[in-house]
mmCIF file of C-alpha atoms and ligand atoms in Angstrom:
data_model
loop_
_atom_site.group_PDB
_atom_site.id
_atom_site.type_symbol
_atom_site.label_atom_id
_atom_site.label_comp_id
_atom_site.label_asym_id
_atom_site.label_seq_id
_atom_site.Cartn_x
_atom_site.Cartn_y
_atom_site.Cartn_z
ATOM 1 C CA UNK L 3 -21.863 1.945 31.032
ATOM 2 C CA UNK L 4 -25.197 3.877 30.264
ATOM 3 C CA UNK L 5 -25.728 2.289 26.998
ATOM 4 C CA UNK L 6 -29.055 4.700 26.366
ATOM 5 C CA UNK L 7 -26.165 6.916 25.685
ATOM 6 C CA UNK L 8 -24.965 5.263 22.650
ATOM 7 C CA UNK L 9 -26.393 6.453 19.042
ATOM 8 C CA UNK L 10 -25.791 5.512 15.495
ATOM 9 C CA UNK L 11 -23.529 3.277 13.377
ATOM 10 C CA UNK L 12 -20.397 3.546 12.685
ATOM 11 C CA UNK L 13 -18.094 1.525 10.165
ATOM 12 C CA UNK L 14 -14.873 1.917 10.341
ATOM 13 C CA UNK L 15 -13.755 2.537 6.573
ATOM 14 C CA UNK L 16 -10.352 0.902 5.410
ATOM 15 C CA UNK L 17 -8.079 2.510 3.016
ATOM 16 C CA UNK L 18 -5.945 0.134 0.583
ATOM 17 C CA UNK L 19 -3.912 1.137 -1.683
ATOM 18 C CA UNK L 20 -5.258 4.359 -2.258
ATOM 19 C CA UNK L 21 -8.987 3.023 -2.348
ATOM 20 C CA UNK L 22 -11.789 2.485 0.175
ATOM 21 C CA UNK L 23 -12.062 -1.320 0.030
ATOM 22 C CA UNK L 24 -15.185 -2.932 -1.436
ATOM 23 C CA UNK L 25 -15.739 -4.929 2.267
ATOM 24 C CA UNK L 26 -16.189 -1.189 3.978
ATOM 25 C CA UNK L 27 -17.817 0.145 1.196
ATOM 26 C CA UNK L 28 -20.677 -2.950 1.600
ATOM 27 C CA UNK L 29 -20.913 -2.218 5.577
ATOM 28 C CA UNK L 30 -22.002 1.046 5.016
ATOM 29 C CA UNK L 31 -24.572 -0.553 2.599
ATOM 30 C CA UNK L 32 -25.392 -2.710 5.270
ATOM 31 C CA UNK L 33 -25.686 -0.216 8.305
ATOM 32 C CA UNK L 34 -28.260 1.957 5.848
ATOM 33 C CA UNK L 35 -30.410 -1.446 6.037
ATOM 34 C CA UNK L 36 -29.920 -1.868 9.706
ATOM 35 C CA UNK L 37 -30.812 1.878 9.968
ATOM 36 C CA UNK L 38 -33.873 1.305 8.019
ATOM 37 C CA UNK L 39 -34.824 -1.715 10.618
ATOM 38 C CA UNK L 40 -34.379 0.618 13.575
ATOM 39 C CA UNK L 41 -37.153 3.088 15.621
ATOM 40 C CA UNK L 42 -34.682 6.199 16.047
ATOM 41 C CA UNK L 43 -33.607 5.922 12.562
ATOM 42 C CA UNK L 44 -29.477 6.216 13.960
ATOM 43 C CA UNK L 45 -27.074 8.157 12.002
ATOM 44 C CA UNK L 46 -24.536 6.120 9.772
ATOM 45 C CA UNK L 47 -21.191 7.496 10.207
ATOM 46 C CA UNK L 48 -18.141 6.456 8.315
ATOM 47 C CA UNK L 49 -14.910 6.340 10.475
ATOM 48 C CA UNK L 50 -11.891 7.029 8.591
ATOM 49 C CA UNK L 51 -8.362 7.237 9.680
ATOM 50 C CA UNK L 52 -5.332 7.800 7.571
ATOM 51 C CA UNK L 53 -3.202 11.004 5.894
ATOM 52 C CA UNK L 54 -4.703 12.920 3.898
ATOM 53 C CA UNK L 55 -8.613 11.907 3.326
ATOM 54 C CA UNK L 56 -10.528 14.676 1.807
ATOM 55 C CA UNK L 57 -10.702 12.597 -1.504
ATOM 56 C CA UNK L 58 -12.539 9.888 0.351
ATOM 57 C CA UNK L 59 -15.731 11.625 1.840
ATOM 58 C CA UNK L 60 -18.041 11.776 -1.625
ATOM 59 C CA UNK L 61 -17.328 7.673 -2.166
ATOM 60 C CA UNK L 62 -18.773 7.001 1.616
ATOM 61 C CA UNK L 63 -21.588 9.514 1.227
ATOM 62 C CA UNK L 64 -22.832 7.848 -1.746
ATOM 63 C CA UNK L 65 -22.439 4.755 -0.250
ATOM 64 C CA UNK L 66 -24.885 5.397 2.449
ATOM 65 C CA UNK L 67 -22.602 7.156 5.078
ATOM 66 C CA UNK L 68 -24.903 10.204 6.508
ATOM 67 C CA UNK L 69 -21.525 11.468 8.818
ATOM 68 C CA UNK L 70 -17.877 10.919 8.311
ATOM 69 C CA UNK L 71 -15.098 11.506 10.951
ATOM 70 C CA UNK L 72 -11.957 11.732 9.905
ATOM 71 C CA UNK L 73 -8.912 10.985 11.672
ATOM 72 C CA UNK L 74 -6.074 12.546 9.428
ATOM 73 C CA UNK L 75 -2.863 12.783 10.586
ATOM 74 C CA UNK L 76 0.721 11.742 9.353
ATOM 75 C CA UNK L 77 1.027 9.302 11.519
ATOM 76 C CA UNK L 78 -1.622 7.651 9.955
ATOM 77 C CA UNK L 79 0.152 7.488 6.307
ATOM 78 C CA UNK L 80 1.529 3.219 7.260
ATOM 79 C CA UNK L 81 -0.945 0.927 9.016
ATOM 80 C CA UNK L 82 0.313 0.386 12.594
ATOM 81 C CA UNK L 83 -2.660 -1.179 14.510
ATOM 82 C CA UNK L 84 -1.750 0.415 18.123
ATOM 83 C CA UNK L 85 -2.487 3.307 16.759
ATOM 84 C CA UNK L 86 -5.336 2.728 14.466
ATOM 85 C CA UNK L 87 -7.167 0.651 17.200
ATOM 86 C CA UNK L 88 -6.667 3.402 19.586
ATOM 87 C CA UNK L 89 -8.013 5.907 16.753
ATOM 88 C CA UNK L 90 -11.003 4.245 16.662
ATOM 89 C CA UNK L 91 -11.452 3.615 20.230
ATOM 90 C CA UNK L 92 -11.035 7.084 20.321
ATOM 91 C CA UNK L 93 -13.805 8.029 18.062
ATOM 92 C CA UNK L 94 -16.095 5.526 19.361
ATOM 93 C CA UNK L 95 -15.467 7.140 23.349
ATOM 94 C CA UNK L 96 -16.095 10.620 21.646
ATOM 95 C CA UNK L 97 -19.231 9.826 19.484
ATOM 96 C CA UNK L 98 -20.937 6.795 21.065
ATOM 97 C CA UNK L 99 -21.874 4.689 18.747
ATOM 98 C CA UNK L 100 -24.215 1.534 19.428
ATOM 99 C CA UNK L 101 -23.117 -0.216 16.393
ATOM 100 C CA UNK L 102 -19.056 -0.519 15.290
ATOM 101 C CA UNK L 103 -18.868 -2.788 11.971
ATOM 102 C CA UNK L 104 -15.404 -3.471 10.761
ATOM 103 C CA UNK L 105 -14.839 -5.856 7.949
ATOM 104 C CA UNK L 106 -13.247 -8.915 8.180
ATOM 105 C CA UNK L 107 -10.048 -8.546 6.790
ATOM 106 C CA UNK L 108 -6.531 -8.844 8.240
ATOM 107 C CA UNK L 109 -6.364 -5.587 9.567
ATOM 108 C CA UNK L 110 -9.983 -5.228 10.669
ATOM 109 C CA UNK L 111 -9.691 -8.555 12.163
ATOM 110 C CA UNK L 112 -6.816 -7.262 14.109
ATOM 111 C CA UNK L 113 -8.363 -3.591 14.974
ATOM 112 C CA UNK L 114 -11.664 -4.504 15.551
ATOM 113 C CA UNK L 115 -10.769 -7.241 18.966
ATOM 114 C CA UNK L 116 -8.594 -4.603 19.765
ATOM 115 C CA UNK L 117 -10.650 -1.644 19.950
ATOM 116 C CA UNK L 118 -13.574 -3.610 21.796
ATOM 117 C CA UNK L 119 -11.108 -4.501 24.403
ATOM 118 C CA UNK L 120 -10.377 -0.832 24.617
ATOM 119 C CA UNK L 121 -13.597 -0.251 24.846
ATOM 120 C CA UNK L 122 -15.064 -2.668 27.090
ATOM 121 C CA UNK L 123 -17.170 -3.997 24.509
ATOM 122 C CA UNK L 124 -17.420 -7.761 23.039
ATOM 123 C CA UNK L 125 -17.299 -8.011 18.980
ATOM 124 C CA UNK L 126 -18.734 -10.790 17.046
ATOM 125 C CA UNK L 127 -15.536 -12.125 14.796
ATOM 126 C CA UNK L 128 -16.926 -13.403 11.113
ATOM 127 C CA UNK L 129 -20.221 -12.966 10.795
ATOM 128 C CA UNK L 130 -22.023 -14.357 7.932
ATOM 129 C CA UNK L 131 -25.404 -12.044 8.448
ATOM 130 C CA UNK L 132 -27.238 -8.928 10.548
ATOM 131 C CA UNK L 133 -30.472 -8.178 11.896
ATOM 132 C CA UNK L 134 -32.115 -6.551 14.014
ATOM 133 C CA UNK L 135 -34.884 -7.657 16.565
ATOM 134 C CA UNK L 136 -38.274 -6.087 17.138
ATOM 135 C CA UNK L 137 -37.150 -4.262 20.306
ATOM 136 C CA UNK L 138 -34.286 -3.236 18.256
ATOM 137 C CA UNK L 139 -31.476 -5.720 19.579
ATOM 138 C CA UNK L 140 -28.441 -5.995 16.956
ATOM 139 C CA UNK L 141 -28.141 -9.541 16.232
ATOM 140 C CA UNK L 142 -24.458 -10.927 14.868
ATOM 141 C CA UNK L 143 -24.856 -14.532 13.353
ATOM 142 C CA UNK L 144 -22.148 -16.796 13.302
ATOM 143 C CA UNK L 145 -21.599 -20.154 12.666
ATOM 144 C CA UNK L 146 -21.222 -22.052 15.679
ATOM 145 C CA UNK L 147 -20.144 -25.750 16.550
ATOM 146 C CA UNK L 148 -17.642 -26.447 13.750
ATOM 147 C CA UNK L 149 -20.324 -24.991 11.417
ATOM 148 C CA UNK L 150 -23.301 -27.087 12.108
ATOM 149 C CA UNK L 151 -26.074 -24.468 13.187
ATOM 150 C CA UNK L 152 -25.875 -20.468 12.726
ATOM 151 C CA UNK L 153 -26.083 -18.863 16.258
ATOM 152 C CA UNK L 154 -27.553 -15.339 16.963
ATOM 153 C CA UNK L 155 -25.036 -13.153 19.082
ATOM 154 C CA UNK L 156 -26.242 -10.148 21.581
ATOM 155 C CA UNK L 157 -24.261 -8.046 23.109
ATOM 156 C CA UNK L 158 -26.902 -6.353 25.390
ATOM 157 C CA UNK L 159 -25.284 -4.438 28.343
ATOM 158 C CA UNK L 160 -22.075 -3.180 26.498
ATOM 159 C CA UNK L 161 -21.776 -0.658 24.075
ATOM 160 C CA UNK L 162 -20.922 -0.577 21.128
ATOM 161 C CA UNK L 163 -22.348 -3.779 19.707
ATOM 162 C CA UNK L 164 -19.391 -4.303 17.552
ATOM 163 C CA UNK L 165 -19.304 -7.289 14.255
ATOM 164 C CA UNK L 166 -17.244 -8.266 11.788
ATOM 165 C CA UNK L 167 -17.994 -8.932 8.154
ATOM 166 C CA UNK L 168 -16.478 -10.941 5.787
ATOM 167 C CA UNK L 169 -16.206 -8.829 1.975
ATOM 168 C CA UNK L 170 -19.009 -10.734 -0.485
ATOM 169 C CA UNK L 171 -21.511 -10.657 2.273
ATOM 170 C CA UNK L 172 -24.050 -8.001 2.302
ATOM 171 C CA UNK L 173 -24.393 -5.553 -0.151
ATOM 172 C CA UNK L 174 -23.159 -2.296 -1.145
ATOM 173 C CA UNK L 175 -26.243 0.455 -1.769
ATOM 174 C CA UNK L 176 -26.018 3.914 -3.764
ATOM 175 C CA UNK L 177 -26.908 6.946 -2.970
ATOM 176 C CA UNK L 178 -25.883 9.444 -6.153
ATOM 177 C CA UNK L 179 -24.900 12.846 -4.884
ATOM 178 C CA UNK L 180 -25.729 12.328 -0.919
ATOM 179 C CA UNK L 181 -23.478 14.859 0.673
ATOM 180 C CA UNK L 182 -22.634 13.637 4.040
ATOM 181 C CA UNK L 183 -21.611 16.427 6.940
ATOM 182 C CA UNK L 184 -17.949 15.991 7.933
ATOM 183 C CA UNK L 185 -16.405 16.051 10.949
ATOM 184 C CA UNK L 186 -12.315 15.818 11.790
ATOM 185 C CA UNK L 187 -11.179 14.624 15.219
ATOM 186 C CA UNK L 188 -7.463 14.011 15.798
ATOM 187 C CA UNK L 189 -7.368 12.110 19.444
ATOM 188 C CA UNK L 190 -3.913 11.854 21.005
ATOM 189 C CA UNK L 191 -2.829 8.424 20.593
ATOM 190 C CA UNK L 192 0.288 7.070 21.930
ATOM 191 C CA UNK L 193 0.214 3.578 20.991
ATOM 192 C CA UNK L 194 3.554 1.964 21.285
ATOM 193 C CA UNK L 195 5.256 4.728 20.396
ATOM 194 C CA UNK L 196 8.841 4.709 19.015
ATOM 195 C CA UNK L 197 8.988 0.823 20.045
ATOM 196 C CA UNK L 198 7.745 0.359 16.689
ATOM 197 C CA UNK L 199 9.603 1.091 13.659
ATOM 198 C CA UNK L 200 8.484 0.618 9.970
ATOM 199 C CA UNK L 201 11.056 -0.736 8.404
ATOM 200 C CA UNK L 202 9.791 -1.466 4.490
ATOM 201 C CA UNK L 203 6.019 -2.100 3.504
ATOM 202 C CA UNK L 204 5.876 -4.941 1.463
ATOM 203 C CA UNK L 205 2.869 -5.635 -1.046
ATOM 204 C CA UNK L 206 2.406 -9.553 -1.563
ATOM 205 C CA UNK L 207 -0.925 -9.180 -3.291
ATOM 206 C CA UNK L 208 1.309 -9.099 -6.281
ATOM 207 C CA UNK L 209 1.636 -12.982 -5.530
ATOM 208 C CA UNK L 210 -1.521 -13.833 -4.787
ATOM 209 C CA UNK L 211 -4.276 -15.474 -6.730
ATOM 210 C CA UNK L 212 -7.562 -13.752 -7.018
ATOM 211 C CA UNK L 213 -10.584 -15.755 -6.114
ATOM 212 C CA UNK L 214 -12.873 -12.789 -6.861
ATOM 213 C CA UNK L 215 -12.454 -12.429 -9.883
ATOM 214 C CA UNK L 216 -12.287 -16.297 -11.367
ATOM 215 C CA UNK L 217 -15.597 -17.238 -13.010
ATOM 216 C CA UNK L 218 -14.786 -21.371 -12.560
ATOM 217 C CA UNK L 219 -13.174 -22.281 -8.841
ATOM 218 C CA UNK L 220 -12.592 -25.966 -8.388
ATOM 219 C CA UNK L 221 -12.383 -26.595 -4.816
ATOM 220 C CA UNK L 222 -10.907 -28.855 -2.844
ATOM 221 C CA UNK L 223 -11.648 -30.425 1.134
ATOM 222 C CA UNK L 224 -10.366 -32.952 3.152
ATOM 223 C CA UNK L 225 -11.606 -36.223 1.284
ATOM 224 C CA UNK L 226 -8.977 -35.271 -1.551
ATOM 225 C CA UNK L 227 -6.595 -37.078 0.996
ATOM 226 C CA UNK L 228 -3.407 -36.474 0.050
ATOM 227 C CA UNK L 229 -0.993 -33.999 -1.763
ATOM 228 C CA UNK L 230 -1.380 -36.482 -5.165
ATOM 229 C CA UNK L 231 -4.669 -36.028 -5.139
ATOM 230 C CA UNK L 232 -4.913 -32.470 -4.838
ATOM 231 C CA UNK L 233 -2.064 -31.960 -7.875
ATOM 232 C CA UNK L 234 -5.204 -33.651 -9.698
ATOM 233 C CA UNK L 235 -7.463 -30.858 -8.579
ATOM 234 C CA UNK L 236 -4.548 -28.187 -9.386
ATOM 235 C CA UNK L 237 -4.504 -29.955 -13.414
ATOM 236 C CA UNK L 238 -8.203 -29.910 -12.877
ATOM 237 C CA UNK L 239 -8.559 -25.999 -12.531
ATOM 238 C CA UNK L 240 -5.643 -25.182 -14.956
ATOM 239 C CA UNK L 241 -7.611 -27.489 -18.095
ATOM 240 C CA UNK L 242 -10.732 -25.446 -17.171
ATOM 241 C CA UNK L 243 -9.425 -22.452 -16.988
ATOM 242 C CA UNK L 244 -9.950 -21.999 -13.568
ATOM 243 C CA UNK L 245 -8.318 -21.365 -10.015
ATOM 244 C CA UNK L 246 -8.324 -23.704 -7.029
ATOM 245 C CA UNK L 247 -10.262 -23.095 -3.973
ATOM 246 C CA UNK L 248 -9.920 -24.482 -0.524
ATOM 247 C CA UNK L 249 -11.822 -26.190 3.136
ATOM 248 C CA UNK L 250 -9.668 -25.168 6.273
ATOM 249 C CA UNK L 251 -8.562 -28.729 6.636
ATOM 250 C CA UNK L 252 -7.084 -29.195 2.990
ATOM 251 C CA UNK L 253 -5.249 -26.188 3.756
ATOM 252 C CA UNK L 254 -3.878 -27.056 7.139
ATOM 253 C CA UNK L 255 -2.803 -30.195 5.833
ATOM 254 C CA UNK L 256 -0.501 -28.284 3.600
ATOM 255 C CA UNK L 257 -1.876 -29.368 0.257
ATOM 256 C CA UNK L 258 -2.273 -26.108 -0.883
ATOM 257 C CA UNK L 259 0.032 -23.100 0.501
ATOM 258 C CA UNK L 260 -2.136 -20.446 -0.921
ATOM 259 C CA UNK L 261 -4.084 -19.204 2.563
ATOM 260 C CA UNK L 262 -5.875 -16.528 0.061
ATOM 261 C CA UNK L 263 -7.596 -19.500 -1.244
ATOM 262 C CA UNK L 264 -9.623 -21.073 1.551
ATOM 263 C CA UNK L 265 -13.455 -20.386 1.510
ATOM 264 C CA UNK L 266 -15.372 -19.571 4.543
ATOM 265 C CA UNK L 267 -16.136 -17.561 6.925
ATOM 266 C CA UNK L 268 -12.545 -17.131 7.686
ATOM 267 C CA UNK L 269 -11.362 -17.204 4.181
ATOM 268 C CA UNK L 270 -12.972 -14.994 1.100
ATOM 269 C CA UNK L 271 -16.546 -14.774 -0.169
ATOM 270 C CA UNK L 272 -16.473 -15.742 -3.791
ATOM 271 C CA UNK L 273 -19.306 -14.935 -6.697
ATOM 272 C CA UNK L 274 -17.594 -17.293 -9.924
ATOM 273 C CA UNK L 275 -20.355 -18.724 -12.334
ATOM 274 C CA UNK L 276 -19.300 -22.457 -11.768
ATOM 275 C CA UNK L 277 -18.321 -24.161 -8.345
ATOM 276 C CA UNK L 278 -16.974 -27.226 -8.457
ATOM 277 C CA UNK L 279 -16.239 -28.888 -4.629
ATOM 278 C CA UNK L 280 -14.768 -32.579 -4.561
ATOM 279 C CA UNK L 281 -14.849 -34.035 -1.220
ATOM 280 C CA UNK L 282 -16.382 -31.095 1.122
ATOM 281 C CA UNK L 283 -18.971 -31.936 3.715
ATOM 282 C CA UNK L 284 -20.649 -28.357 3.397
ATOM 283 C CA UNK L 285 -20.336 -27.126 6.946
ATOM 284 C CA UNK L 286 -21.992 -23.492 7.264
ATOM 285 C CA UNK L 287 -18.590 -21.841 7.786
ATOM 286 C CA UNK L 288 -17.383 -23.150 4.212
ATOM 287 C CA UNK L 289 -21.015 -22.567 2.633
ATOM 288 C CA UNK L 290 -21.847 -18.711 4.217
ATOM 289 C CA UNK L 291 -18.420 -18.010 1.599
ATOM 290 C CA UNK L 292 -20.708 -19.390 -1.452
ATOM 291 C CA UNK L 293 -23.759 -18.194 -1.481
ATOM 292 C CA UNK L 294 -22.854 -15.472 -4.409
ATOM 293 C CA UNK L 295 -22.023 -18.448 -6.750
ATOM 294 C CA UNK L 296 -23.679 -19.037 -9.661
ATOM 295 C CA UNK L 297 -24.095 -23.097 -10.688
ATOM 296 C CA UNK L 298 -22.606 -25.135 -7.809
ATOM 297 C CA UNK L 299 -21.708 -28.892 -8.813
ATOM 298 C CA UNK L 300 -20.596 -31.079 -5.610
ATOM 299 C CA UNK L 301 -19.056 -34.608 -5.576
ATOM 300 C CA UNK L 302 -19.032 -36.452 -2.370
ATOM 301 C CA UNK L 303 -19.363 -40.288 -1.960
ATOM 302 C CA UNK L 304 -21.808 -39.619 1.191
ATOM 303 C CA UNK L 305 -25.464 -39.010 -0.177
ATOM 304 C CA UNK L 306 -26.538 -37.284 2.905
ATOM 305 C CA UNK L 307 -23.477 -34.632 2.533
ATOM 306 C CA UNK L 308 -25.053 -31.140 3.736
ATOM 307 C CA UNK L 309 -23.144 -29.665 0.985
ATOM 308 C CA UNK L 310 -25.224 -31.338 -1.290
ATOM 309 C CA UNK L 311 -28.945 -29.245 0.758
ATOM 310 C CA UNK L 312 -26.591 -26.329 -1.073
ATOM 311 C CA UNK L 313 -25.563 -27.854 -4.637
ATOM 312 C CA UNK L 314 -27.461 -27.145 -8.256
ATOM 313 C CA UNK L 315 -25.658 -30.493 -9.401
ATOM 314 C CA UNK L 316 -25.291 -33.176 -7.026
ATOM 315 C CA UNK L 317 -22.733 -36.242 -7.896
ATOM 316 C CA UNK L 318 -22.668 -38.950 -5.434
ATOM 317 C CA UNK L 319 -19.248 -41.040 -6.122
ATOM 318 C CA UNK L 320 -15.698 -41.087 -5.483
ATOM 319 C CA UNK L 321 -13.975 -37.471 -6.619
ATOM 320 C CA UNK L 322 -10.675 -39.462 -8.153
ATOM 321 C CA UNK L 323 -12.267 -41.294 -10.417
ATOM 322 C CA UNK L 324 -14.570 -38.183 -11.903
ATOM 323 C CA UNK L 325 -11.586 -35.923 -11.671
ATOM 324 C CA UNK L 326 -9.499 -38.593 -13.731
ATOM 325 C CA UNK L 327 -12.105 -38.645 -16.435
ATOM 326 C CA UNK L 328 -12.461 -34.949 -16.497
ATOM 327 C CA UNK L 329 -8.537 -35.116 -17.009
ATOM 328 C CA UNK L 330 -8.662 -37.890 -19.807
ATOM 329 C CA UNK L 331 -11.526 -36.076 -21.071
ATOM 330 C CA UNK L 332 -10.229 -32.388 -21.503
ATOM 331 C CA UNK L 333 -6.230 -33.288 -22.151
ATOM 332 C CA UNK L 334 -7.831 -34.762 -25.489
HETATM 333 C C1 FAD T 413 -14.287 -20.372 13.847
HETATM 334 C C2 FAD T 413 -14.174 -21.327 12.700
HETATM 335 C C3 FAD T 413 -13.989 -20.797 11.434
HETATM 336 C C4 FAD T 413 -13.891 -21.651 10.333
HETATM 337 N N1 FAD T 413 -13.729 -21.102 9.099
HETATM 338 C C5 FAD T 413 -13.696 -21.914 8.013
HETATM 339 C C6 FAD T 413 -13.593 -21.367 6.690
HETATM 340 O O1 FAD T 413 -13.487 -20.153 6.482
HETATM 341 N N2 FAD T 413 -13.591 -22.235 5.653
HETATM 342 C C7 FAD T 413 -13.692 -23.590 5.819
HETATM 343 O O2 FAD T 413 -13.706 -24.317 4.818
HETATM 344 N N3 FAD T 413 -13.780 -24.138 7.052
HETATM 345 C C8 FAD T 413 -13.780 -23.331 8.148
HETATM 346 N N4 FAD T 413 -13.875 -23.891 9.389
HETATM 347 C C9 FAD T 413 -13.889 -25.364 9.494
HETATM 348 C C10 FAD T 413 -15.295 -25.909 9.183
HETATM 349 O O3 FAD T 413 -16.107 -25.871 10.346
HETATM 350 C C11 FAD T 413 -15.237 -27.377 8.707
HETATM 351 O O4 FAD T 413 -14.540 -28.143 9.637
HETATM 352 C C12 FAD T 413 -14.579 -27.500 7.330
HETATM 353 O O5 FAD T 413 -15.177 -26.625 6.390
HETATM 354 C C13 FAD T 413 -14.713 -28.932 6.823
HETATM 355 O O6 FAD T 413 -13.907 -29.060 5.677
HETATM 356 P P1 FAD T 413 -14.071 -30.264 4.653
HETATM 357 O O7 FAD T 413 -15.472 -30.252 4.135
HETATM 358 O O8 FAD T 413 -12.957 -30.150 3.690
HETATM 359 O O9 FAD T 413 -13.778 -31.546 5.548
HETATM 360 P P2 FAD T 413 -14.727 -32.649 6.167
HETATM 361 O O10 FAD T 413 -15.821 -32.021 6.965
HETATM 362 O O11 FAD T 413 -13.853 -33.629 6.848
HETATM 363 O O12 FAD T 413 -15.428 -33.343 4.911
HETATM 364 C C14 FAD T 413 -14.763 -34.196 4.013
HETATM 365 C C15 FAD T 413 -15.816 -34.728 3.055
HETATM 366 O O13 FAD T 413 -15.157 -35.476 2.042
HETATM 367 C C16 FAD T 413 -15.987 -36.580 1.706
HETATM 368 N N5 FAD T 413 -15.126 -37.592 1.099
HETATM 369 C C17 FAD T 413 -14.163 -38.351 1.708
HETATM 370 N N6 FAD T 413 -13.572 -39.140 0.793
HETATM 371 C C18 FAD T 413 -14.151 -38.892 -0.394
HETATM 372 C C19 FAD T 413 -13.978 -39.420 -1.710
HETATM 373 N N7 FAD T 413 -13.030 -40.334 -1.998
HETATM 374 N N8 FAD T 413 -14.765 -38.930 -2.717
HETATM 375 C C20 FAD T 413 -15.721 -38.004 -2.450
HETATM 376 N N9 FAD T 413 -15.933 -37.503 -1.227
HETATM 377 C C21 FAD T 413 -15.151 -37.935 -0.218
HETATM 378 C C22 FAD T 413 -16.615 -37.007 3.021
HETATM 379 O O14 FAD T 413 -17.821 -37.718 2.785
HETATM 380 C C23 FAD T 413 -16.841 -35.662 3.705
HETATM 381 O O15 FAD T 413 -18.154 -35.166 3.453
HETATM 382 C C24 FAD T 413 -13.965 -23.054 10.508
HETATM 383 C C25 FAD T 413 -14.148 -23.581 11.787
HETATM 384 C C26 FAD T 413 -14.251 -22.720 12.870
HETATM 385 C C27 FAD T 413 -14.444 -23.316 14.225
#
């Protein structure tokens, strides 16, 4: 691979219902920064693939995109990732890239691996922040050992350096009237072919509950201990008006069924004014998903809790006993 080849950013732009989503919309935000940081000033392009895109070119090109390739075709009209992976791969062997961000959501979590093994590329799953070095090295930061210490990925002899980025992350940028020059390419992808067959499409967002948008999340982690206690957190949220958040342990012990919930760099990015965590350490892969929050108020009976190097409000103390007053307190 002659990786002096490889030129520009792309982001790979995700349609949902009818909408570029917010997570591709803050990549391209992103890649303008990058782009800022490096020598040769590389072209952001915006990869999009689906039926019928003309309608989506002026939202990328005011949100930083310089280029946008679209990949239109019928085929495209239901997600099926052997063929959008192969799309992109697609565009990324036709256009070089040295930069591929796709955002951290269920299908970009399943395109992106895909399209890097395609590729012969590595991608950085998750990331909770960007840079780049002074000799112009992309840098991918993840958490690393269960969330202890941030570690700074390099991908230096494969191309393109491909990340993914969790929606609430970096930021989206403006650019009001930018007209960005447009390019279609329509690569012949097989996929699996007819071995696939979409049945019904199935929209269970209806269903779920909306972190983003809560202004009071009372989350929960592993010291609630047990399904009582986490009932208490549920009464908790619904007297304050809020929603429940969780830690990757409360959910895996099944205290809470509502995956959407869990906070992290696997889970959502939230921005609510109030955060309210009872029994979380505050390991980096929880804490990278609230750094948007407003007040954060943390209750953990261990005084040297890292969550507490991240809390506004620190209460040192058992969480049933403060949760049973707040009860008492608020039923009144
Ligand atoms: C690749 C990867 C991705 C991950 N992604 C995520 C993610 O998106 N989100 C996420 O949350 N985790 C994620 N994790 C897991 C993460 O590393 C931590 O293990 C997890 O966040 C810890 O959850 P916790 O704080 O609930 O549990 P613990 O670390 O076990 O902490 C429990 C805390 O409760 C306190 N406690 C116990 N009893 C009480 C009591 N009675 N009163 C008050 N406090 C009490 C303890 O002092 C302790 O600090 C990921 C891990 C990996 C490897």
């Amino acid at each position: 691979m002659d990786i002096k080849q490889y030129k520009g950013i792309h982001v790979y732009c995700e349609i949902n219902k009818g909408k570029i989503i917010d997570n591709s919309l803050e990549l391209l935000g992103e890649a303008t920064v990058l782009k800022s940081k490096i020598a040769h000033q590389p072209e952001v392009t915006a990869v999009i693939i689906g039926f019928e895109l003309d309608d989506y070119v002026q939202i990328v090109s005011e949100h930083g995109a310089d280029h946008v390739v679209l990949v239109d075709d019928e085929r495209y009209k239901e997600y099926r990732p052997d063929y959008f992976a192969e799309a992109l791969a697609e565009v990324s062997n036709k256009y070089k890239p040295e930069i591929l961000l796709v955002g951290a959501t269920t299908k970009g979590e399943e395109i992106g691996p895909t399209t890097a093994m395609m590729v012969n590329t590595g991608m950085a799953a998750h990331c909770v922040e960007l840079n780049i070095k002074e000799n112009g090295e992309f840098v991918q930061v993840v958490p690393a050992f269960g969330g202890k210490v941030l570690g700074d990925i390099l991908c230096p002899n494969h191309r393109p350096q491909m990340a993914s980025v969790k929606s609430g992350l970096v930021s989206k940028q403006f650019f009001p009237g930018k007209v960005a020059k447009v390019e279609r390419f329509n690569p012949d992808v097989k996929g699996y072919g007819d071995k696939i067959e979409i049945l019904e499409v199935i929209d269970d967002n209806k269903v779920k509950v909306s972190l983003q948008s809560a202004d009071l999340i009372v989350t929960g982690g592993f010291g609630i201990g047990n399904q009582e206690g986490w009932d208490k957190l549920e009464k908790l949220a619904g007297l304050l008006n809020g929603v429940t958040g969780c830690t990757r342990p409360a959910l895996d012990e099944g205290w809470t069924d509502k995956d959407e919930t869990m906070i992290g760099t696997s889970g959502v990015a939230i921005k609510p004014k109030f955060y309210i965590g009872f029994g979380i350490s505050g390991a980096a892969h929880h804490t990278c998903g609230i750094k948007g929050a407003g007040t954060i108020i943390s209750v953990n009976r261990d005084a040297h809790a890292p969550i507490f190097d991240v809390s506004d409000y620190k209460v040192i103390g058992d969480w049933e006993k403060i949760v049973d007053a707040l009860i008492a307190k608020l039923s009144k």
